[in-house]
mmCIF file of C-alpha atoms and ligand atoms in Angstrom:
data_model
loop_
_atom_site.group_PDB
_atom_site.id
_atom_site.type_symbol
_atom_site.label_atom_id
_atom_site.label_comp_id
_atom_site.label_asym_id
_atom_site.label_seq_id
_atom_site.Cartn_x
_atom_site.Cartn_y
_atom_site.Cartn_z
ATOM 1 C CA MET A 1 122.254 143.191 167.360
ATOM 2 C CA LEU A 2 119.909 143.515 170.343
ATOM 3 C CA ARG A 3 116.904 142.800 168.573
ATOM 4 C CA LEU A 4 118.645 139.312 167.380
ATOM 5 C CA ILE A 5 119.558 138.292 170.269
ATOM 6 C CA GLN A 6 115.939 139.170 171.464
ATOM 7 C CA SER A 7 114.558 136.655 168.537
ATOM 8 C CA PHE A 8 117.320 133.967 170.075
ATOM 9 C CA ARG A 9 115.374 133.740 173.128
ATOM 10 C CA SER A 10 112.235 134.141 171.713
ATOM 11 C CA LEU A 11 112.800 130.721 169.821
ATOM 12 C CA GLY A 12 113.198 128.622 173.038
ATOM 13 C CA VAL A 13 113.886 125.072 171.836
ATOM 14 C CA ARG A 14 109.740 124.320 171.294
ATOM 15 C CA HIS A 15 108.079 123.478 168.138
ATOM 16 C CA TYR A 16 110.588 125.615 165.282
ATOM 17 C CA LYS A 17 111.696 125.065 161.660
ATOM 18 C CA VAL A 18 115.092 125.411 160.108
ATOM 19 C CA LEU A 19 116.169 126.717 156.900
ATOM 20 C CA SER A 20 120.450 124.924 155.930
ATOM 21 C CA ILE A 21 122.432 126.145 153.732
ATOM 22 C CA GLU A 22 125.885 124.272 152.645
ATOM 23 C CA THR A 23 128.351 125.776 149.886
ATOM 24 C CA SER A 24 131.453 125.242 151.148
ATOM 25 C CA CYS A 25 132.936 123.031 148.070
ATOM 26 C CA ASP A 26 131.027 122.446 144.728
ATOM 27 C CA ASP A 27 127.359 121.176 145.937
ATOM 28 C CA THR A 28 124.912 124.049 146.457
ATOM 29 C CA CYS A 29 122.838 122.713 149.092
ATOM 30 C CA VAL A 30 119.531 124.326 150.916
ATOM 31 C CA ALA A 31 117.456 122.005 153.056
ATOM 32 C CA ILE A 32 114.351 122.829 155.586
ATOM 33 C CA LEU A 33 113.892 120.958 158.601
ATOM 34 C CA ASP A 34 110.479 120.760 161.368
ATOM 35 C CA ARG A 35 111.922 120.650 164.646
ATOM 36 C CA PHE A 36 108.386 119.719 165.870
ATOM 37 C CA ASP A 37 109.576 117.342 168.871
ATOM 38 C CA ARG A 38 112.775 117.293 170.515
ATOM 39 C CA ASN A 39 112.826 113.805 171.162
ATOM 40 C CA GLN A 40 112.193 112.476 167.626
ATOM 41 C CA ALA A 41 114.147 113.169 164.387
ATOM 42 C CA PRO A 42 113.175 116.309 162.735
ATOM 43 C CA LYS A 43 110.947 116.132 159.804
ATOM 44 C CA LEU A 44 112.409 116.978 156.439
ATOM 45 C CA LEU A 45 110.647 118.935 154.122
ATOM 46 C CA TYR A 46 112.845 120.209 151.949
ATOM 47 C CA ASN A 47 116.216 118.474 150.699
ATOM 48 C CA HIS A 48 118.430 119.544 147.459
ATOM 49 C CA SER A 49 121.643 119.675 146.318
ATOM 50 C CA GLU A 50 122.789 121.204 142.663
ATOM 51 C CA ARG A 51 126.116 119.227 141.647
ATOM 52 C CA LEU A 52 128.605 121.415 139.657
ATOM 53 C CA ASN A 53 129.782 118.919 137.558
ATOM 54 C CA SER A 54 133.685 118.975 137.365
ATOM 55 C CA ALA A 55 134.535 116.068 135.392
ATOM 56 C CA GLU A 56 135.747 117.934 132.998
ATOM 57 C CA ASP A 57 137.991 120.328 134.902
ATOM 58 C CA GLY A 58 139.266 116.891 136.307
ATOM 59 C CA GLY A 59 138.942 119.106 139.667
ATOM 60 C CA ILE A 60 137.190 121.938 141.506
ATOM 61 C CA VAL A 61 137.867 125.064 139.829
ATOM 62 C CA PRO A 62 137.416 127.539 142.418
ATOM 63 C CA THR A 63 135.908 130.001 140.682
ATOM 64 C CA LYS A 64 133.347 127.991 138.980
ATOM 65 C CA ALA A 65 132.349 127.135 142.422
ATOM 66 C CA HIS A 66 132.047 130.375 143.386
ATOM 67 C CA ASN A 67 130.194 131.143 140.256
ATOM 68 C CA HIS A 68 128.095 128.017 140.805
ATOM 69 C CA HIS A 69 126.389 128.992 144.095
ATOM 70 C CA GLN A 70 125.764 132.576 143.011
ATOM 71 C CA LYS A 71 123.869 131.056 140.138
ATOM 72 C CA ASN A 72 121.774 128.766 142.159
ATOM 73 C CA LEU A 73 121.526 129.200 145.860
ATOM 74 C CA ALA A 74 118.617 132.202 145.734
ATOM 75 C CA ILE A 75 116.809 130.012 143.407
ATOM 76 C CA ILE A 76 117.149 127.270 145.641
ATOM 77 C CA VAL A 77 116.118 128.720 148.514
ATOM 78 C CA LYS A 78 112.970 130.513 146.865
ATOM 79 C CA GLN A 79 111.841 127.211 145.145
ATOM 80 C CA ALA A 80 111.766 125.527 148.830
ATOM 81 C CA LEU A 81 110.040 128.164 150.617
ATOM 82 C CA ALA A 82 107.765 127.728 147.747
ATOM 83 C CA CYS A 83 107.241 124.166 148.379
ATOM 84 C CA THR A 84 107.393 124.151 152.142
ATOM 85 C CA GLY A 85 105.365 127.526 152.629
ATOM 86 C CA SER A 86 106.724 127.643 156.382
ATOM 87 C CA SER A 87 107.669 130.681 158.052
ATOM 88 C CA ILE A 88 111.159 129.454 159.285
ATOM 89 C CA ASP A 89 113.025 130.442 162.791
ATOM 90 C CA LEU A 90 116.273 129.249 162.750
ATOM 91 C CA LEU A 91 119.067 129.698 160.290
ATOM 92 C CA CYS A 92 122.327 127.349 159.320
ATOM 93 C CA VAL A 93 124.856 127.362 157.570
ATOM 94 C CA THR A 94 128.392 126.178 156.787
ATOM 95 C CA LYS A 95 130.853 128.536 158.310
ATOM 96 C CA GLY A 96 134.086 126.553 157.364
ATOM 97 C CA PRO A 97 136.377 124.618 156.771
ATOM 98 C CA GLY A 98 135.928 124.848 152.771
ATOM 99 C CA MET A 99 137.082 127.431 149.897
ATOM 100 C CA ARG A 100 136.614 130.529 151.074
ATOM 101 C CA GLY A 101 134.529 132.340 148.361
ATOM 102 C CA ALA A 102 132.607 129.151 147.935
ATOM 103 C CA LEU A 103 131.861 129.328 151.706
ATOM 104 C CA ALA A 104 130.673 133.818 151.275
ATOM 105 C CA VAL A 105 128.360 132.853 149.346
ATOM 106 C CA GLY A 106 125.908 130.869 151.343
ATOM 107 C CA LEU A 107 127.285 133.074 154.423
ATOM 108 C CA ASP A 108 126.167 136.004 153.538
ATOM 109 C CA PHE A 109 123.007 134.677 151.477
ATOM 110 C CA THR A 110 121.898 133.440 155.040
ATOM 111 C CA LYS A 111 123.202 136.942 156.750
ATOM 112 C CA GLY A 112 120.662 138.622 154.621
ATOM 113 C CA LEU A 113 117.896 136.027 155.469
ATOM 114 C CA SER A 114 118.632 136.324 159.041
ATOM 115 C CA VAL A 115 118.499 140.279 159.013
ATOM 116 C CA ALA A 116 115.430 140.424 156.882
ATOM 117 C CA TRP A 117 113.401 137.560 159.118
ATOM 118 C CA ASN A 118 115.088 139.063 162.423
ATOM 119 C CA LYS A 119 115.820 135.138 163.222
ATOM 120 C CA PRO A 120 119.176 133.766 164.801
ATOM 121 C CA LEU A 121 121.493 132.184 162.513
ATOM 122 C CA VAL A 122 124.376 129.307 163.611
ATOM 123 C CA GLY A 123 127.932 129.180 161.569
ATOM 124 C CA VAL A 124 128.353 125.605 161.625
ATOM 125 C CA HIS A 125 131.694 123.208 161.195
ATOM 126 C CA HIS A 126 131.333 121.209 157.825
ATOM 127 C CA MET A 127 132.841 118.208 159.371
ATOM 128 C CA LEU A 128 130.724 117.963 162.124
ATOM 129 C CA GLY A 129 127.678 118.064 160.111
ATOM 130 C CA HIS A 130 129.432 114.679 158.938
ATOM 131 C CA LEU A 131 129.801 113.409 161.968
ATOM 132 C CA LEU A 132 126.613 114.085 164.400
ATOM 133 C CA LEU A 133 124.610 112.973 161.366
ATOM 134 C CA PRO A 134 123.833 110.022 162.520
ATOM 135 C CA ARG A 135 122.614 111.246 165.586
ATOM 136 C CA MET A 136 119.221 112.527 164.169
ATOM 137 C CA GLU A 137 118.234 108.888 163.610
ATOM 138 C CA SER A 138 114.482 108.642 165.194
ATOM 139 C CA ASN A 139 114.987 104.822 165.555
ATOM 140 C CA GLY A 140 116.912 104.793 168.913
ATOM 141 C CA ARG A 141 119.780 103.899 167.036
ATOM 142 C CA HIS A 142 122.030 106.966 167.377
ATOM 143 C CA PRO A 143 125.744 106.378 168.505
ATOM 144 C CA GLN A 144 126.307 107.346 171.805
ATOM 145 C CA PHE A 145 129.355 109.464 173.520
ATOM 146 C CA PRO A 146 132.180 108.585 173.278
ATOM 147 C CA PHE A 147 132.019 107.698 169.848
ATOM 148 C CA LEU A 148 134.408 107.161 166.708
ATOM 149 C CA SER A 149 133.913 108.952 163.103
ATOM 150 C CA LEU A 150 135.619 107.539 160.145
ATOM 151 C CA LEU A 151 134.769 110.431 157.995
ATOM 152 C CA VAL A 152 135.794 109.917 154.376
ATOM 153 C CA SER A 153 135.030 112.255 151.480
ATOM 154 C CA GLY A 154 136.277 114.177 148.070
ATOM 155 C CA GLY A 155 138.807 116.401 150.892
ATOM 156 C CA HIS A 156 138.751 114.141 154.195
ATOM 157 C CA THR A 157 140.024 111.373 155.501
ATOM 158 C CA MET A 158 140.329 111.301 159.251
ATOM 159 C CA LEU A 159 138.973 109.084 162.534
ATOM 160 C CA VAL A 160 137.927 111.439 165.326
ATOM 161 C CA LEU A 161 137.431 110.659 168.849
ATOM 162 C CA THR A 162 133.971 112.280 169.962
ATOM 163 C CA LYS A 163 133.229 112.659 173.896
ATOM 164 C CA SER A 164 130.170 115.706 172.808
ATOM 165 C CA ILE A 165 128.979 117.770 170.330
ATOM 166 C CA VAL A 166 132.119 120.217 170.497
ATOM 167 C CA GLU A 167 134.310 117.870 172.142
ATOM 168 C CA HIS A 168 136.656 116.316 169.103
ATOM 169 C CA GLU A 169 140.165 114.757 168.978
ATOM 170 C CA ILE A 170 141.934 113.786 165.659
ATOM 171 C CA LEU A 171 143.042 110.507 166.351
ATOM 172 C CA CYS A 172 144.493 109.689 162.521
ATOM 173 C CA ASP A 173 144.369 112.414 159.681
ATOM 174 C CA THR A 174 145.874 111.775 155.875
ATOM 175 C CA ILE A 175 149.597 113.044 155.451
ATOM 176 C CA ASP A 176 148.483 113.688 151.506
ATOM 177 C CA ILE A 177 145.274 113.360 149.927
ATOM 178 C CA ALA A 178 141.819 112.094 151.081
ATOM 179 C CA VAL A 179 140.604 108.962 150.252
ATOM 180 C CA GLY A 180 137.670 109.466 147.746
ATOM 181 C CA ASP A 181 140.374 112.223 145.954
ATOM 182 C CA SER A 182 142.619 108.695 145.496
ATOM 183 C CA LEU A 183 139.813 106.684 144.207
ATOM 184 C CA ASP A 184 138.236 108.831 142.160
ATOM 185 C CA LYS A 185 141.750 109.914 140.306
ATOM 186 C CA CYS A 186 143.036 106.178 140.393
ATOM 187 C CA ALA A 187 139.473 105.333 138.555
ATOM 188 C CA ARG A 188 140.327 108.178 135.578
ATOM 189 C CA GLU A 189 143.337 106.394 135.454
ATOM 190 C CA ILE A 190 142.173 103.532 134.152
ATOM 191 C CA GLY A 191 139.371 104.860 131.820
ATOM 192 C CA ILE A 192 136.138 105.076 134.216
ATOM 193 C CA ARG A 193 134.044 108.502 133.541
ATOM 194 C CA GLY A 194 131.462 110.451 135.225
ATOM 195 C CA ASP A 195 131.375 113.060 137.754
ATOM 196 C CA MET A 196 131.660 111.336 141.420
ATOM 197 C CA ILE A 197 134.198 108.663 139.379
ATOM 198 C CA ALA A 198 134.619 106.544 142.680
ATOM 199 C CA LYS A 199 130.463 105.853 142.997
ATOM 200 C CA GLU A 200 130.789 104.978 138.904
ATOM 201 C CA MET A 201 133.911 102.211 139.752
ATOM 202 C CA GLU A 202 131.614 100.784 142.400
ATOM 203 C CA ARG A 203 129.016 100.516 139.935
ATOM 204 C CA ILE A 204 131.071 98.608 137.306
ATOM 205 C CA ILE A 205 132.179 96.471 139.896
ATOM 206 C CA ASP A 206 129.060 95.520 141.297
ATOM 207 C CA GLN A 207 127.978 94.767 137.838
ATOM 208 C CA ASP A 208 129.743 91.417 137.821
ATOM 209 C CA ILE A 209 131.751 91.150 140.855
ATOM 210 C CA GLN A 210 132.523 87.579 140.308
ATOM 211 C CA GLN A 211 134.180 88.381 137.534
ATOM 212 C CA ALA A 212 135.540 91.374 139.303
ATOM 213 C CA THR A 213 137.296 89.292 141.614
ATOM 214 C CA SER A 214 138.591 86.416 139.630
ATOM 215 C CA ASP A 215 142.082 85.674 139.757
ATOM 216 C CA GLN A 216 142.284 85.363 136.035
ATOM 217 C CA GLY A 217 142.322 88.949 135.451
ATOM 218 C CA VAL A 218 144.563 91.623 134.568
ATOM 219 C CA LYS A 219 146.444 92.293 137.443
ATOM 220 C CA ILE A 220 147.785 95.730 138.545
ATOM 221 C CA GLU A 221 150.701 96.214 141.099
ATOM 222 C CA LEU A 222 149.980 97.975 143.968
ATOM 223 C CA PRO A 223 151.079 100.034 147.379
ATOM 224 C CA VAL A 224 151.377 99.551 151.031
ATOM 225 C CA PRO A 225 151.411 103.145 151.894
ATOM 226 C CA LEU A 226 152.991 103.942 155.122
ATOM 227 C CA ARG A 227 154.294 100.104 155.727
ATOM 228 C CA ASN A 228 156.345 99.044 159.272
ATOM 229 C CA GLN A 229 160.091 99.894 157.918
ATOM 230 C CA ASN A 230 163.392 100.158 159.604
ATOM 231 C CA GLY A 231 162.878 103.814 161.827
ATOM 232 C CA ARG A 232 159.378 103.597 161.127
ATOM 233 C CA MET A 233 156.472 102.104 162.938
ATOM 234 C CA ASN A 234 153.014 101.598 163.375
ATOM 235 C CA MET A 235 152.333 105.116 162.031
ATOM 236 C CA GLN A 236 148.856 106.078 163.322
ATOM 237 C CA ALA A 237 148.213 108.242 159.870
ATOM 238 C CA PHE A 238 146.770 107.777 156.062
ATOM 239 C CA SER A 239 148.178 108.231 152.875
ATOM 240 C CA PHE A 240 146.217 107.913 149.422
ATOM 241 C CA SER A 241 148.613 109.990 146.658
ATOM 242 C CA PRO A 242 150.601 106.368 146.477
ATOM 243 C CA PHE A 243 148.166 104.562 145.079
ATOM 244 C CA ILE A 244 147.549 107.254 141.857
ATOM 245 C CA SER A 245 151.331 106.750 141.417
ATOM 246 C CA ALA A 246 151.203 103.292 141.420
ATOM 247 C CA VAL A 247 147.901 103.205 138.892
ATOM 248 C CA LYS A 248 149.810 105.414 137.040
ATOM 249 C CA SER A 249 153.452 103.808 136.277
ATOM 250 C CA ASN A 250 152.169 100.090 136.535
ATOM 251 C CA MET A 251 149.027 100.100 133.694
ATOM 252 C CA PRO A 252 149.710 96.984 132.036
ATOM 253 C CA LYS A 253 148.137 98.209 128.790
ATOM 254 C CA PRO A 254 146.798 102.009 128.058
ATOM 255 C CA GLN A 255 143.334 102.481 129.135
ATOM 256 C CA GLU A 256 141.485 103.233 126.142
ATOM 257 C CA GLU A 257 143.174 99.172 125.067
ATOM 258 C CA LEU A 258 141.326 97.652 128.526
ATOM 259 C CA SER A 259 138.665 95.641 127.449
ATOM 260 C CA ASP A 260 135.654 96.263 130.461
ATOM 261 C CA ASN A 261 136.654 93.257 132.026
ATOM 262 C CA GLU A 262 140.017 94.438 132.592
ATOM 263 C CA ARG A 263 138.941 97.601 133.283
ATOM 264 C CA ARG A 264 136.393 96.201 136.156
ATOM 265 C CA SER A 265 139.130 93.794 137.389
ATOM 266 C CA MET A 266 141.776 96.672 137.861
ATOM 267 C CA ALA A 267 138.652 98.770 139.387
ATOM 268 C CA TYR A 268 138.139 96.074 141.914
ATOM 269 C CA GLN A 269 141.806 95.472 142.952
ATOM 270 C CA ILE A 270 142.547 99.194 143.214
ATOM 271 C CA GLN A 271 139.140 99.691 146.122
ATOM 272 C CA GLU A 272 140.390 96.928 147.550
ATOM 273 C CA ALA A 273 143.973 98.064 148.052
ATOM 274 C CA ILE A 274 142.967 101.628 148.960
ATOM 275 C CA PHE A 275 139.855 100.279 151.529
ATOM 276 C CA SER A 276 142.772 97.909 152.935
ATOM 277 C CA HIS A 277 145.012 100.878 153.683
ATOM 278 C CA VAL A 278 141.998 102.219 155.432
ATOM 279 C CA ILE A 279 141.169 99.221 157.503
ATOM 280 C CA ARG A 280 144.891 98.564 158.713
ATOM 281 C CA GLN A 281 146.049 101.893 159.569
ATOM 282 C CA LEU A 282 142.389 102.115 161.814
ATOM 283 C CA ASN A 283 143.588 98.444 163.618
ATOM 284 C CA VAL A 284 147.232 100.403 164.021
ATOM 285 C CA VAL A 285 144.721 103.192 166.190
ATOM 286 C CA LEU A 286 142.432 100.854 167.615
ATOM 287 C CA LYS A 287 145.796 98.920 169.204
ATOM 288 C CA PHE A 288 147.478 101.930 170.285
ATOM 289 C CA ASN A 289 144.996 104.001 172.131
ATOM 290 C CA GLY A 290 143.150 100.867 173.377
ATOM 291 C CA GLU A 291 142.551 102.655 176.442
ATOM 292 C CA ALA A 292 141.610 105.845 175.578
ATOM 293 C CA LEU A 293 138.946 104.028 173.535
ATOM 294 C CA SER A 294 137.811 101.602 176.236
ATOM 295 C CA GLY A 295 134.582 102.916 176.535
ATOM 296 C CA VAL A 296 133.790 103.502 172.837
ATOM 297 C CA LYS A 297 131.183 101.498 171.570
ATOM 298 C CA SER A 298 129.659 103.382 168.723
ATOM 299 C CA PHE A 299 131.571 103.591 164.877
ATOM 300 C CA VAL A 300 130.426 106.460 162.723
ATOM 301 C CA CYS A 301 131.086 106.452 159.069
ATOM 302 C CA SER A 302 130.310 109.088 157.048
ATOM 303 C CA GLY A 303 131.017 111.576 154.094
ATOM 304 C CA GLY A 304 130.934 110.485 150.336
ATOM 305 C CA VAL A 305 132.818 107.646 150.323
ATOM 306 C CA SER A 306 130.686 106.170 153.692
ATOM 307 C CA ALA A 307 128.008 105.401 150.291
ATOM 308 C CA ASN A 308 130.429 102.251 149.361
ATOM 309 C CA LYS A 309 128.917 99.028 150.302
ATOM 310 C CA ARG A 310 132.347 97.079 150.305
ATOM 311 C CA LEU A 311 133.935 99.718 152.861
ATOM 312 C CA ARG A 312 131.013 99.048 154.953
ATOM 313 C CA GLU A 313 131.254 95.561 154.548
ATOM 314 C CA ARG A 314 135.458 95.164 155.403
ATOM 315 C CA LEU A 315 134.477 98.005 158.199
ATOM 316 C CA GLU A 316 131.704 95.743 160.535
ATOM 317 C CA THR A 317 134.038 92.294 159.584
ATOM 318 C CA GLU A 318 137.691 93.483 159.748
ATOM 319 C CA LEU A 319 138.001 95.196 162.741
ATOM 320 C CA THR A 320 139.656 94.240 166.229
ATOM 321 C CA LYS A 321 137.543 95.878 168.613
ATOM 322 C CA SER A 322 133.685 95.414 167.897
ATOM 323 C CA PHE A 323 130.903 98.229 167.638
ATOM 324 C CA SER A 324 127.609 98.738 166.748
ATOM 325 C CA PHE A 325 128.089 100.921 163.549
ATOM 326 C CA HIS A 326 126.328 103.853 161.903
ATOM 327 C CA TYR A 327 125.813 105.913 158.809
ATOM 328 C CA PRO A 328 123.973 108.223 156.974
ATOM 329 C CA ASP A 329 121.388 107.705 154.481
ATOM 330 C CA LEU A 330 122.801 106.633 151.068
ATOM 331 C CA GLU A 331 121.942 109.827 149.645
ATOM 332 C CA LEU A 332 123.068 112.291 153.236
ATOM 333 C CA CYS A 333 126.796 110.491 152.414
ATOM 334 C CA THR A 334 127.428 112.994 150.500
ATOM 335 C CA ASP A 335 127.694 116.862 151.081
ATOM 336 C CA ASN A 336 124.771 118.013 152.200
ATOM 337 C CA ALA A 337 122.119 120.933 153.985
ATOM 338 C CA VAL A 338 120.333 118.412 156.251
ATOM 339 C CA MET A 339 123.695 117.820 158.238
ATOM 340 C CA ILE A 340 123.979 120.801 158.511
ATOM 341 C CA GLY A 341 120.913 121.902 159.710
ATOM 342 C CA TRP A 342 120.628 119.222 162.316
ATOM 343 C CA ALA A 343 124.003 120.155 163.645
ATOM 344 C CA GLY A 344 122.772 123.545 164.261
ATOM 345 C CA ILE A 345 120.135 122.244 165.993
ATOM 346 C CA GLU A 346 122.292 120.749 168.504
ATOM 347 C CA LEU A 347 124.373 123.381 168.931
ATOM 348 C CA TYR A 348 121.505 125.960 169.254
ATOM 349 C CA GLU A 349 119.565 122.939 171.649
ATOM 350 C CA ASN A 350 122.353 121.687 173.667
ATOM 351 C CA HIS A 351 125.052 124.459 174.205
ATOM 352 C CA ASN A 352 122.518 127.628 173.293
ATOM 353 C CA LEU A 353 124.941 129.056 170.441
ATOM 354 C CA ALA A 354 123.903 130.844 167.581
ATOM 355 C CA THR A 355 126.402 133.036 165.730
ATOM 356 C CA ASP A 356 127.583 136.721 165.157
ATOM 357 C CA LEU A 357 126.143 138.505 162.201
ATOM 358 C CA ARG A 358 129.885 140.068 161.785
ATOM 359 C CA VAL A 359 131.182 136.148 161.539
ATOM 360 C CA VAL A 360 133.171 135.953 158.000
ATOM 361 C CA PRO A 361 133.715 132.559 156.578
ATOM 362 C CA CYS A 362 136.600 130.397 158.002
ATOM 363 C CA ARG A 363 138.806 128.325 155.181
ATOM 364 C CA LYS A 364 140.486 126.615 158.154
ATOM 365 C CA TRP A 365 138.640 125.539 161.045
ATOM 366 C CA PRO A 366 139.946 122.381 162.935
ATOM 367 C CA LEU A 367 137.302 120.291 164.404
ATOM 368 C CA THR A 368 139.079 120.393 167.963
ATOM 369 C CA ASN A 369 138.192 124.399 168.656
ATOM 370 C CA ILE A 370 134.781 124.112 167.638
ATOM 371 C CA LEU A 371 133.998 126.444 170.346
ATOM 372 C CA ASP A 372 136.957 128.404 169.738
ATOM 373 C CA ASP A 373 135.320 130.987 167.326
ATOM 374 C CA PRO A 374 135.045 134.116 168.120
ATOM 375 C CA TRP A 375 131.406 135.107 166.839
ATOM 376 C CA TRP A 376 129.823 133.053 168.905
ATOM 377 C CA LEU A 377 126.817 133.872 170.844
ATOM 378 C CA LYS A 378 125.974 132.123 173.919
ATOM 379 C CA ASP A 379 122.070 132.456 174.980
ATOM 380 C CA SER A 380 121.993 131.500 178.875
ATOM 381 C CA SER A 381 117.858 131.971 178.658
ATOM 382 C CA ASN A 382 117.878 128.687 176.716
ATOM 383 C CA ASP A 383 119.475 127.139 179.272
ATOM 384 C CA ARG A 384 117.611 123.980 180.820
HETATM 385 P P1 AMP B 1 132.160 114.844 149.587
HETATM 386 O O1 AMP B 1 133.567 115.353 149.923
HETATM 387 O O2 AMP B 1 131.557 113.951 151.104
HETATM 388 O O3 AMP B 1 130.793 115.068 148.786
HETATM 389 O O4 AMP B 1 132.351 112.803 148.592
HETATM 390 C C1 AMP B 1 132.666 113.177 147.679
HETATM 391 C C2 AMP B 1 133.286 111.787 147.267
HETATM 392 O O5 AMP B 1 132.817 110.848 147.619
HETATM 393 C C3 AMP B 1 133.635 111.803 145.836
HETATM 394 O O6 AMP B 1 135.446 111.515 145.951
HETATM 395 C C4 AMP B 1 133.433 110.565 145.497
HETATM 396 O O7 AMP B 1 133.828 109.995 144.231
HETATM 397 C C5 AMP B 1 132.943 109.854 146.336
HETATM 398 N N1 AMP B 1 131.955 108.828 146.417
HETATM 399 C C6 AMP B 1 130.683 108.820 146.078
HETATM 400 N N2 AMP B 1 129.635 107.729 146.437
HETATM 401 C C7 AMP B 1 131.245 106.814 146.791
HETATM 402 C C8 AMP B 1 130.906 105.091 146.630
HETATM 403 N N3 AMP B 1 129.394 104.752 146.689
HETATM 404 N N4 AMP B 1 132.100 104.723 147.154
HETATM 405 C C9 AMP B 1 133.333 105.057 146.751
HETATM 406 N N5 AMP B 1 133.235 105.928 146.517
HETATM 407 C C10 AMP B 1 132.094 107.294 146.369
HETATM 408 ZN ZN1 ZN B 2 131.898 117.027 153.067
#
């Protein structure tokens, strides 16, 4: 441990290289970042994600994800190091939340590298990676604290108020499934196939947007979840499972009998209804937290679904408060290791944090408790 802390100190904050690994779900992700200048975004020397195709299984099977990481991780890291030829100074890895077995593959591998190279390791919160990534921008347009983040992915849908790198308050969360999960399952019900099905659904809609939006098309009745009713007013939450039930019960005809145009029209209605729910609930939160949010000028949207152009357009035009909007680059919206490397850099440089080698994967790790982890090592010699 002493040797590790010594190397942690000797790293300082000058020019250094970061190897980052993300294996919390079904993508095996590796990146190498060059932190050549603290005032500029790091150079991305390598970035690769090997996705497990779970289309046939109808969802992620944890043992398959575990095997996928075991098969791929070492090979990708070897390739990354061969490509960049760089010696690594800091290791960042997702510590949680996620599937325990999947996380353990990345974490144990990174611990091994940390021991072999005698370099410090930072155990990163997966969602922190998603929400801090837009701060990596070098064009000076990055979100300023405090900012709001809408995290929309296959496993999460939450609105977070971020006051600093380690201070996060969840203002709105889903009471059932995530928005990406709902989009994927609804799309499957109407016969769309593929791996990222919601992305395929967006592609099908955009192929002929005029036809998709025409009111001549087939109609499907869709719900407005959490609408005000007796005894339940202005709920600050999301709910996406009612969309799947509605699509299942209200199909105008069996999916295999739908023409391409009918499928497109239904896809459009489903996507619109789900995004309308997101916008409506966000506006409820904005309305009832006016004072707490008065200083918030920036709005981040991150996670796989943030790649959707229509969602971005609707956020920018339909929220009742004006913000400057920030998104990751399209290829960095879904899970990736760049965000883990960047969040690790933020924790290391701004809070002097690294992680003890006895760390274990954390299946559940509330975003509100980033510092509440027994495995943080704080190095005061790095204070500036
Ligand atoms: P993540 O969990 O962050 O890796 O994101 C994966 C989720 O994002 C899946 O549910 C995808 O179907 C969804 N997704 C990816 N691209 C898009 C897109 N362009 N529009 C809507 N959803 C998307
Ligand atoms: Zn994610």
